[in-house]
Short mmCIF file of C-alpha atoms in Angstrom, two decimals:
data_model
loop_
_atom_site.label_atom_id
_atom_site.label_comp_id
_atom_site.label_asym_id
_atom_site.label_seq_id
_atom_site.Cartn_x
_atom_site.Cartn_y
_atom_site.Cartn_z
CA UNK F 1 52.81 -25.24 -41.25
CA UNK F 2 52.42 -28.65 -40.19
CA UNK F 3 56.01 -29.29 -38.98
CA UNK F 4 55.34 -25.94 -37.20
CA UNK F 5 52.19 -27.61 -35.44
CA UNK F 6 54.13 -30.94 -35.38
CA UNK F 7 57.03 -29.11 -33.37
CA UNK F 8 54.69 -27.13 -31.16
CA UNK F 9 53.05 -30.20 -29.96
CA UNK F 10 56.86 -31.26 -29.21
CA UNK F 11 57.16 -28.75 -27.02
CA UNK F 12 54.42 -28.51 -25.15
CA UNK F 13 54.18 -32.16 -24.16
CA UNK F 14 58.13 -31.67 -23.15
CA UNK F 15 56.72 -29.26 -21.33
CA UNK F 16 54.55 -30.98 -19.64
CA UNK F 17 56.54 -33.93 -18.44
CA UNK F 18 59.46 -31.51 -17.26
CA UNK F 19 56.85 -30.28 -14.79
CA UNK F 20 55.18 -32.75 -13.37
CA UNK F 21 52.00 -33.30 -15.44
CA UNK F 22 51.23 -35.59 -18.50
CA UNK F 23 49.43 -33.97 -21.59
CA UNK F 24 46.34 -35.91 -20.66
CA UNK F 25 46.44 -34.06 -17.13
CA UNK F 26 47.57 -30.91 -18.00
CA UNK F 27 44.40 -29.91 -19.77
CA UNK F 28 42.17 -31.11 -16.37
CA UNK F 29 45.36 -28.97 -14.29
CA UNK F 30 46.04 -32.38 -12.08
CA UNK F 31 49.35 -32.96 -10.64
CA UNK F 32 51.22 -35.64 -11.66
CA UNK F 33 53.23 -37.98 -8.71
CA UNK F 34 55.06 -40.37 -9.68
CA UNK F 35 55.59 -43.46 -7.95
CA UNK F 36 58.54 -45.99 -8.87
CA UNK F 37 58.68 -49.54 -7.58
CA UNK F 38 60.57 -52.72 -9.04
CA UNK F 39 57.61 -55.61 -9.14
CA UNK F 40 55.65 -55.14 -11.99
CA UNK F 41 53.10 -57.87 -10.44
CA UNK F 42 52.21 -54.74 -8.13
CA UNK F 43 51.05 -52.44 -10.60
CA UNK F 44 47.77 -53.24 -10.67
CA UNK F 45 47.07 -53.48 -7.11
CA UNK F 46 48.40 -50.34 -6.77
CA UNK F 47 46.13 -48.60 -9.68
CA UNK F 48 43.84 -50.50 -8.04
CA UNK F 49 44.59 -48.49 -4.85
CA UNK F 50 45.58 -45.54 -6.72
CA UNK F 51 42.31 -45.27 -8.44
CA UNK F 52 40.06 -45.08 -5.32
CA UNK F 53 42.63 -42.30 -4.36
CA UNK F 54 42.43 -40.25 -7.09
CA UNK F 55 38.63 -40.25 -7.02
CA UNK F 56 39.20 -38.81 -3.81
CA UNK F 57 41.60 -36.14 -4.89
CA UNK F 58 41.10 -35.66 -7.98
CA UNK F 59 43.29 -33.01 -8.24
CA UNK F 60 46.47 -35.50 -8.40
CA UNK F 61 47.57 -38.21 -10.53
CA UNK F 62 49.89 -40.99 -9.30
CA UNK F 63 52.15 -42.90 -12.30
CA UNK F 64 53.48 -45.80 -11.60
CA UNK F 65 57.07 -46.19 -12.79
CA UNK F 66 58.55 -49.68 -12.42
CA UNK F 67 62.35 -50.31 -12.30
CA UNK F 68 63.29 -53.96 -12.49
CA UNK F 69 65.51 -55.07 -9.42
CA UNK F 70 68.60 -55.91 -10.79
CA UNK F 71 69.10 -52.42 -12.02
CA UNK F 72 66.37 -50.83 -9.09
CA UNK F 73 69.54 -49.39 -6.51
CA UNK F 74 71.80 -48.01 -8.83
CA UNK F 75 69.11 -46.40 -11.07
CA UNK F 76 67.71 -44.85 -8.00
CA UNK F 77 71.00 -43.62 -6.82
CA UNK F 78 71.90 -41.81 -10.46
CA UNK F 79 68.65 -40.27 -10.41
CA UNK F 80 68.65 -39.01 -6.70
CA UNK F 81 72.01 -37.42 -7.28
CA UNK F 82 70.89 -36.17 -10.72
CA UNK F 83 67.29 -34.57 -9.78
CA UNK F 84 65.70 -37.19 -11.91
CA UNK F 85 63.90 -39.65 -9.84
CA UNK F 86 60.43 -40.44 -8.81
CA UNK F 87 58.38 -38.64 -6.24
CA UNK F 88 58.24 -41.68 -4.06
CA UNK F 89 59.87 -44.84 -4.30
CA UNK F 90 60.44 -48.08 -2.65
CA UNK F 91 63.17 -48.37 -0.56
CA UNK F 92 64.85 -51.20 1.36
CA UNK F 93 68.44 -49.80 1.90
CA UNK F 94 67.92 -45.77 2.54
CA UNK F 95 70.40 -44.83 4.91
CA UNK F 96 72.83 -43.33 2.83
CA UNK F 97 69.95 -41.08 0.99
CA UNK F 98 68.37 -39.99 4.90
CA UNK F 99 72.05 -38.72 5.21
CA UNK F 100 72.06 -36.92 2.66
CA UNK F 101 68.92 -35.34 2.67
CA UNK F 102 66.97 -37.08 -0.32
CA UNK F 103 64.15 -37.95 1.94
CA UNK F 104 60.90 -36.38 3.61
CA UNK F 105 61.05 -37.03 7.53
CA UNK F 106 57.54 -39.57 7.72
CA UNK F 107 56.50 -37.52 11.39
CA UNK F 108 57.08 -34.04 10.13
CA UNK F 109 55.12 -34.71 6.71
CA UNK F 110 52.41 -36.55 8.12
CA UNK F 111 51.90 -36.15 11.87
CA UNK F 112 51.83 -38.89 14.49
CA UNK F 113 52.99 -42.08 13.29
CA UNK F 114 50.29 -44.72 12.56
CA UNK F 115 49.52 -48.71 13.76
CA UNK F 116 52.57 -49.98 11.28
CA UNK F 117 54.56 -53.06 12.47
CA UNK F 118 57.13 -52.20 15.41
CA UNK F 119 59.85 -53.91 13.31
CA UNK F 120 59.19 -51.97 10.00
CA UNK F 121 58.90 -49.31 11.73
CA UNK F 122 62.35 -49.62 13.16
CA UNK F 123 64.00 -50.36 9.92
CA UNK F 124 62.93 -47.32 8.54
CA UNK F 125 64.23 -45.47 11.97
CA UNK F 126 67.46 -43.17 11.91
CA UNK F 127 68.79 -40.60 14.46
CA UNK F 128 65.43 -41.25 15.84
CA UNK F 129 62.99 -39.48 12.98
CA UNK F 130 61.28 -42.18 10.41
CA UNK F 131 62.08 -41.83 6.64
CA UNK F 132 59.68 -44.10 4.94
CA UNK F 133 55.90 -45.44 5.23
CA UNK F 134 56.67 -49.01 6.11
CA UNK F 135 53.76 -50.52 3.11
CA UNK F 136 54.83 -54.53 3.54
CA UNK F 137 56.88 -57.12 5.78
CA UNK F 138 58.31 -60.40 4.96
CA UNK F 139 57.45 -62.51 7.77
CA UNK F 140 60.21 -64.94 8.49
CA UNK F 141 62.19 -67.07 6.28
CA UNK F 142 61.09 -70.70 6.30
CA UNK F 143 61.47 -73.83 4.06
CA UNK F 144 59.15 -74.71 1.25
CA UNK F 145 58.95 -78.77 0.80
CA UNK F 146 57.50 -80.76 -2.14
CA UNK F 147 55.49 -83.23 -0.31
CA UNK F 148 56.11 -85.76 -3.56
CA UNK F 149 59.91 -86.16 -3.40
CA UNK F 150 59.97 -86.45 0.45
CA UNK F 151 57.53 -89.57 0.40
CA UNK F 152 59.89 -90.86 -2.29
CA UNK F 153 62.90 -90.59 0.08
CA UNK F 154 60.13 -91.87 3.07
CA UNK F 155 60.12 -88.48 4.60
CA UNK F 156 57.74 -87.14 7.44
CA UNK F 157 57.11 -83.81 6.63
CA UNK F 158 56.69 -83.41 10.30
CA UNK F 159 60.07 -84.24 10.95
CA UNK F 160 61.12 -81.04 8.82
CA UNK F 161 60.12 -78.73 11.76
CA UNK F 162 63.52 -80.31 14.21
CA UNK F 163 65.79 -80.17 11.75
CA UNK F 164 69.48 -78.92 12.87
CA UNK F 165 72.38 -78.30 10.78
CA UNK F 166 76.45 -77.62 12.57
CA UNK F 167 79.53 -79.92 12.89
CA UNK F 168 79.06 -83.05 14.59
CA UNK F 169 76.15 -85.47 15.58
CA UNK F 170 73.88 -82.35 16.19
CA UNK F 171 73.35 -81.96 12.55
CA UNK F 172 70.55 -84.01 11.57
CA UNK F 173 69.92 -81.31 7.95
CA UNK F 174 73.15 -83.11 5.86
CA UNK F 175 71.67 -86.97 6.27
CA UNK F 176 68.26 -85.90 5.45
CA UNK F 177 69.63 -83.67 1.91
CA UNK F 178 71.71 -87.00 2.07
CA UNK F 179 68.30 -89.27 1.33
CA UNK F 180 66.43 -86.47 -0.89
CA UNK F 181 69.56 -86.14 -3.55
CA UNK F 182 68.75 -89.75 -4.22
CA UNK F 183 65.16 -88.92 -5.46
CA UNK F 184 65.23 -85.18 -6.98
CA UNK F 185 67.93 -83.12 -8.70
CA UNK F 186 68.68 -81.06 -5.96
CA UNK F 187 67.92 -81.39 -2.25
CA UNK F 188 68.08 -77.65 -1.14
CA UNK F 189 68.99 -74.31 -2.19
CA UNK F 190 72.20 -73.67 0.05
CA UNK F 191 73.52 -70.90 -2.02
CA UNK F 192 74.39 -66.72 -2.72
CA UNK F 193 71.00 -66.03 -1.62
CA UNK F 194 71.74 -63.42 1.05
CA UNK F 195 68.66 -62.51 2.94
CA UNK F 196 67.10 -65.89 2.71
CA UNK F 197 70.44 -68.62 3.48
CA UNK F 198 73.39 -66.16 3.87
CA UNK F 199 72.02 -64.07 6.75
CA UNK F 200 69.46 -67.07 8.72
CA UNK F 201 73.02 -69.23 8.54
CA UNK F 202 75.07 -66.34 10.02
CA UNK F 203 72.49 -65.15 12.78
CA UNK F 204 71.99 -69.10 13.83
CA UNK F 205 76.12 -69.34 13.81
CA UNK F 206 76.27 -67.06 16.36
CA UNK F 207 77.49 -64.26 13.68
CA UNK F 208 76.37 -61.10 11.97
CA UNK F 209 76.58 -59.01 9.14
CA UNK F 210 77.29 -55.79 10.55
CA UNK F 211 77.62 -54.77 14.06
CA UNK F 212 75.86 -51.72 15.60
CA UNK F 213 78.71 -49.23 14.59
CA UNK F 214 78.01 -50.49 11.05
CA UNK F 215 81.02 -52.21 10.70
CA UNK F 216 80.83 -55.48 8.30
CA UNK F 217 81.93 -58.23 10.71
CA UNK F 218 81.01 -61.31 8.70
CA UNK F 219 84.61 -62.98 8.52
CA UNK F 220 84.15 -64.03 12.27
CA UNK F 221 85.14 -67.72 13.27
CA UNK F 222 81.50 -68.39 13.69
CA UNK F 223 80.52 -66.95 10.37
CA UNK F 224 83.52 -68.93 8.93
CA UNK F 225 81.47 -72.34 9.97
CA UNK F 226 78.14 -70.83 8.99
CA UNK F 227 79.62 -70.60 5.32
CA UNK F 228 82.14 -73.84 5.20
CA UNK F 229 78.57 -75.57 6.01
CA UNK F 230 76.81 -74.37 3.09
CA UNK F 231 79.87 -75.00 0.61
CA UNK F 232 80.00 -78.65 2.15
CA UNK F 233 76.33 -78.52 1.10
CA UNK F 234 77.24 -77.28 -2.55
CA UNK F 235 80.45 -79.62 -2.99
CA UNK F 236 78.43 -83.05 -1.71
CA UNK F 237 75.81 -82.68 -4.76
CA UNK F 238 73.02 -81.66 -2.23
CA UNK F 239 72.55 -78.17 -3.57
CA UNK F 240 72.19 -76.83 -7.32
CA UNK F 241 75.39 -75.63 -9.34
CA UNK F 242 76.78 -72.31 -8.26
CA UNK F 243 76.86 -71.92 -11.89
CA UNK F 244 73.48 -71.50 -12.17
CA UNK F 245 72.46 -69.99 -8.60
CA UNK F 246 75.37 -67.29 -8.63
CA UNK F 247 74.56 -65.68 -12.16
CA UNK F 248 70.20 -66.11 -11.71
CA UNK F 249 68.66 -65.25 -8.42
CA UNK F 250 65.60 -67.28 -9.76
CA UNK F 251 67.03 -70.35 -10.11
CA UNK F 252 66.09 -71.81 -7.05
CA UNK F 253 62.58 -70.78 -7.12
CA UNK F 254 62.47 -72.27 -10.85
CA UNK F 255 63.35 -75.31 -9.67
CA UNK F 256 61.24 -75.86 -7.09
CA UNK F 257 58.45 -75.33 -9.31
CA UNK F 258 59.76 -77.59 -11.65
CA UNK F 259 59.68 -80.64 -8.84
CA UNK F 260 63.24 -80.37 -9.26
CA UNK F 261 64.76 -79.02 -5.55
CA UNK F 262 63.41 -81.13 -2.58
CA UNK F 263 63.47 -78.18 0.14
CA UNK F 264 63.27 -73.70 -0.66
CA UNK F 265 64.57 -72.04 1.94
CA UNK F 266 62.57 -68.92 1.36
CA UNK F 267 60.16 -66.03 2.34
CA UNK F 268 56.67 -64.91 2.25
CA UNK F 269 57.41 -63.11 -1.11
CA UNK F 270 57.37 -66.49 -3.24
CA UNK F 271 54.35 -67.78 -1.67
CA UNK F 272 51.89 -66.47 -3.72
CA UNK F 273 53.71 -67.40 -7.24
CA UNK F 274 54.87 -71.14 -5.04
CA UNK F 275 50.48 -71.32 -4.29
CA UNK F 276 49.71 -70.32 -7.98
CA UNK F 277 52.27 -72.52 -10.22
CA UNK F 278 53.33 -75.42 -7.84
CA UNK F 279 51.45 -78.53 -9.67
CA UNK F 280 52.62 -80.69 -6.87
CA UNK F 281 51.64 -81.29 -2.93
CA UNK F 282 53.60 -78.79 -1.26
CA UNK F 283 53.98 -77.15 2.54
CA UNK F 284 56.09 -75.28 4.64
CA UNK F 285 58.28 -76.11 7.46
CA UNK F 286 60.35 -74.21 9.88
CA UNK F 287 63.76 -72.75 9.88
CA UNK F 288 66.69 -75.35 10.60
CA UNK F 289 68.34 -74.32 13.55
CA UNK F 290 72.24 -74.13 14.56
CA UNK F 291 74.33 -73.77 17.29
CA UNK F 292 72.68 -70.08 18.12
CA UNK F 293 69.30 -71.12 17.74
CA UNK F 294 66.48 -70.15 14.62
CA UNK F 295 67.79 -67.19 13.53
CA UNK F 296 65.45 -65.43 10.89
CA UNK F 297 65.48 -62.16 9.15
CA UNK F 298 62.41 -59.77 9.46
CA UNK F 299 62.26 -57.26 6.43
CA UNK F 300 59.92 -54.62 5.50
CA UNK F 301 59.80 -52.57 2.27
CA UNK F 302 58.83 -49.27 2.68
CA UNK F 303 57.63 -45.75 0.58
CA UNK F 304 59.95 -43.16 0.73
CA UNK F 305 59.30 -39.51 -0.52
CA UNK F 306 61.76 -37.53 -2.07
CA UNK F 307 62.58 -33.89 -0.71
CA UNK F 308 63.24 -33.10 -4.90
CA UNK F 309 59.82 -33.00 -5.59
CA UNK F 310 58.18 -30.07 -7.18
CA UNK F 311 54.68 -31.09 -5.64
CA UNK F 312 55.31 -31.54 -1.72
CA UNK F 313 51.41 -31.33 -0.93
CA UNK F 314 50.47 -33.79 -3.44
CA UNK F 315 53.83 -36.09 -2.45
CA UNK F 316 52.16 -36.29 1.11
CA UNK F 317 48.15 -36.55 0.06
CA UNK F 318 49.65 -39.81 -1.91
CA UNK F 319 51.53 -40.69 0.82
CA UNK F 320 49.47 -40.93 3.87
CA UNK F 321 46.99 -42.80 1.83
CA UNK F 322 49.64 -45.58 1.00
CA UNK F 323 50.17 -45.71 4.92
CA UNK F 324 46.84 -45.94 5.50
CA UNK F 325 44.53 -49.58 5.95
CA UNK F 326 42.54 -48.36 3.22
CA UNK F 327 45.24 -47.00 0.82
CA UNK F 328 47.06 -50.85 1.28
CA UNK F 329 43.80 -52.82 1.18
CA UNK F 330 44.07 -53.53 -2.41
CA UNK F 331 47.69 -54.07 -2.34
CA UNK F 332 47.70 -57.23 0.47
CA UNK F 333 44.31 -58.77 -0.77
CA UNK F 334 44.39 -62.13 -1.80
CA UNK F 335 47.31 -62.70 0.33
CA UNK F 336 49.51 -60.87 -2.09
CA UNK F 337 51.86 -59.66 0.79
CA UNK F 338 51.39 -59.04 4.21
CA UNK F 339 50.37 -55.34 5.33
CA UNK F 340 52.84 -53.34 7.48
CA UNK F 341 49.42 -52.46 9.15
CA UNK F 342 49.29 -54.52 12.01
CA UNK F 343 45.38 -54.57 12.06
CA UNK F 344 45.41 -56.11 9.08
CA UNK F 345 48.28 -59.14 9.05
CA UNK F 346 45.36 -61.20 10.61
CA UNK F 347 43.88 -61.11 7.07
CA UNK F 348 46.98 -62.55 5.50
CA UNK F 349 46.82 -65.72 7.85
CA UNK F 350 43.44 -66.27 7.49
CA UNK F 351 43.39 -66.03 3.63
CA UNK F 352 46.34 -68.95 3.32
CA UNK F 353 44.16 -70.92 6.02
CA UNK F 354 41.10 -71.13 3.94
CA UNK F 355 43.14 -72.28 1.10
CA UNK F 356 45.21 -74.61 3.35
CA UNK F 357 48.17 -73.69 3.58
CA UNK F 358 49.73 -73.23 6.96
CA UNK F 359 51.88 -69.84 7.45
CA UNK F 360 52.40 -69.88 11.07
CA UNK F 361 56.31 -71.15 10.19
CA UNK F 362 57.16 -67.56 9.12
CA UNK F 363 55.95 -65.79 12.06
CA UNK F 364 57.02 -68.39 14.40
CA UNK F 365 60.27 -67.66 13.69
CA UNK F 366 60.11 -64.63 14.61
CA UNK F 367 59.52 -65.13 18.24
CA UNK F 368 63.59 -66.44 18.77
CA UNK F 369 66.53 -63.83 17.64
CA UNK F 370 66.58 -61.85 14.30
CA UNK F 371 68.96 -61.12 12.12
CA UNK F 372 69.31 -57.72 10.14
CA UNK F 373 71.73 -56.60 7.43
CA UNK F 374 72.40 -53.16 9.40
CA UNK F 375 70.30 -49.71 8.17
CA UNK F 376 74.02 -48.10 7.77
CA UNK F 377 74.45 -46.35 4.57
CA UNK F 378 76.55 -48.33 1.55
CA UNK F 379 74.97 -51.56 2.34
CA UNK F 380 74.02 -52.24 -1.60
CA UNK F 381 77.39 -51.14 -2.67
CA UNK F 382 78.88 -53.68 -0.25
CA UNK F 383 76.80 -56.34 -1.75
CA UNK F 384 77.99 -55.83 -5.01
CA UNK F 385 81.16 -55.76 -4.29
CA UNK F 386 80.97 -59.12 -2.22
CA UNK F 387 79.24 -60.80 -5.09
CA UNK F 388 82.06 -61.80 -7.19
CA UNK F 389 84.10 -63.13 -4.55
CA UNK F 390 81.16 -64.97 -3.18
CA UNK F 391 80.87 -66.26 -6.23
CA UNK F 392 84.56 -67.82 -6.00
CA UNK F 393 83.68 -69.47 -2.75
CA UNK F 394 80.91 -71.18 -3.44
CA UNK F 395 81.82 -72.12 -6.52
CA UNK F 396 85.19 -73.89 -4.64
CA UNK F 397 87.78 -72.00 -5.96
CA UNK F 398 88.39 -69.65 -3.07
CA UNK F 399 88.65 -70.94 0.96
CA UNK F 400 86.29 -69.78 2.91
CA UNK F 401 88.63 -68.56 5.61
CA UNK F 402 90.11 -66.57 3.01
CA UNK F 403 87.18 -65.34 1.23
CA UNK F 404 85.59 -63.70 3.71
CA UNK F 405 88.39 -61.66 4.94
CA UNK F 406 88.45 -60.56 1.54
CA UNK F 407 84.64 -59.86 0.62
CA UNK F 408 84.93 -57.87 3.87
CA UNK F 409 87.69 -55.76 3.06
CA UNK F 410 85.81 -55.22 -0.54
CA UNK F 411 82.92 -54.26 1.37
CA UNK F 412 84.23 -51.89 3.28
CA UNK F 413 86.34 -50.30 0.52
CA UNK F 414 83.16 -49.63 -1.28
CA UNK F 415 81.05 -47.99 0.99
CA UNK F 416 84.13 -45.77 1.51
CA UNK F 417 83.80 -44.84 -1.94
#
């Protein structure tokens, strides 16, 4: 009798999660959304958020699923094709699943589009229809500094802000890593670190990624000296090991908040762990700029919904609120992130004012040309299968002339795949 209960119980809970609703929910008859993302440091902002939601509907109940990174594209690919994934989810890269019809069309679910960021707004923008609610932007990319080591090496901060880097007497970046290496570790991250150095160092070459048919053109002459740069950077001692940064995405960071790397060439995404852990005088400074200028990426993550989903009224209740400046309030206080609501950025500059640190170098850069990694569909297949051969490169075992070519061709014989 009691494995008869015990199995019963089985049952009904497998019940219960094959259709939407945990056991605790079934018995109050909410509907269960589930919502996946890949930073668990968001989870409670968004229960946070989530909370005040339900109380408003409390009808539905949103789980929070979280998917580390490094595992975040693929997973979500596997389940999409299999009928197993979340409700919603955060996207970056979604072209290939708008294609194929994974994901609810943002206008048609939820009417007129709202006050989010032009740019995040355009990301998320294919054969003109919108397929996710843009929820955060990056800002610009910009340069951390640890105020300590550039006094040692009798540094102006100031001086940070007209840096150049090319061939030639315009590059004023190499002399200055030249006088840090002899006080820290490392002088600067130039590394596999694609949104943050491999993309700025393209767009301010002259070069891209992709061009607007999609194609991967990143084995251009000008990308050719964008890259030799950085691996002169790597092979002269100025940057950390490509045996460390190519195999941990972190390192970097870690060492920066270790005193141990001069100058993090970085994003608005750090600055908030940078404000928190850094137990030295730190700032930030702007972009270096080459031969095409202060070239600076501008990314947004967004929400996307999922066409699978066995609740479609619920899936859109949860996510108009997320689009909304009271569904993200909880999400960007503290200056957490900055809102893809444009009436609330202001918020995000103020907050890092009163605690004085000076932002303006990440939106700054975003008044000169921007650099994107192209919205066509395969673009995290192509990464992965550049990686290794990036790895080569930087790691001086492969030309650059000849590794690009190559990563290229790899690129595109993945997203053929």
């Amino acid at each position: 009798m009691v494995l008869a209960i015990v199995v019963a119980a089985v049952v009904l809970v497998a019940a219960a999660l094959w259709s939407g609703r945990d056991p605790d929910s079934t018995a109050s008859g909410r509907t269960v959304v589930g919502l996946r993302v890949w930073d668990e440091s968001f989870v409670p902002r968004y229960r946070a958020s989530l909370d005040e939601f339900e109380r408003a509907n409390p009808d539905v109940r949103v789980r929070i699923t979280v998917v580390p990174w490094s595992s975040y594209e693929q997973k979500l690919r596997l389940d999409l094709a299999g009928g197993t994934a979340d409700d919603l989810f955060w996207s970056s890269s979604y072209a290939e699943y708008a294609d194929a019809g994974r994901l609810l069309e943002i206008d048609e679910s939820l009417g007129p589009r709202r006050a989010w960021d032009p740019a995040s707004v355009a990301q998320y923008t294919r054969a003109g229809k919108l397929w996710a609610v843009p929820q955060f932007v990056d800002g610009g990319t910009a340069v951390y500094y640890n105020r300590d080591l550039l006094a040692a090496a009798g540094i102006d901060p100031a001086s940070l802000n007209s840096l150049r880097w090319g061939p030639g007497a315009d590059d004023s970046l190499t002399p200055l890593l030249r006088r840090l290496a002899a006080v820290a570790p490392s002088a600067y991250n130039a590394g596999h670190d694609f949104q943050s150095v491999e993309l700025p160092y393209l767009g301010s070459a002259g070069a891209r990624f992709r061009d607007g048919q999609g194609d991967f053109v990143f084995d251009s002459t000008e990308a050719i000296s964008a890259f030799e740069y950085l691996v002169g950077l790597i092979r002269d001692g100025l940057a950390p090991s490509p045996a460390d940064t190519n195999t941990d995405s972190d390192f970097a960071k870690n060492a920066f908040l270790q005193g141990k790397l001069a100058m993090f060439q970085s994003g608005t995404f750090n600055l908030a762990q940078i404000a928190e852990q850094a137990e030295f005088g730190w700032g930030v400074a702007m972009l270096p700029e080459g031969p095409a200028g202060r070239v600076s990426t501008n990314s947004a993550i967004g929400v996307a919904g999922n066409t699978d989903t066995e609740h479609p009224e619920a899936t859109r209740r949860v996510l108009r609120w997320l689009g909304s400046a009271e569904g993200t309030h909880d999400l960007v206080a503290n200056g957490a992130t900055i809102s893809a609501n444009v009436g609330q950025q202001a918020e995000y500059r103020d907050y890092w004012s009163d605690h004085g640190i000076d932002v303006t170098p990440f939106f700054d850069v975003l008044h000169g040309p921007k650099i994107s990694s192209g919205t066509a569909p395969g673009l995290n297949s192509a990464l992965r299968a550049i990686d290794p051969i990036f790895g080569e490169m930087y790691a001086g075992r492969l030309p650059v002339p000849e590794a690009l070519p190559r990563a290229r061709a790899a690129a595109e014989d993945a997203v053929q795949k």
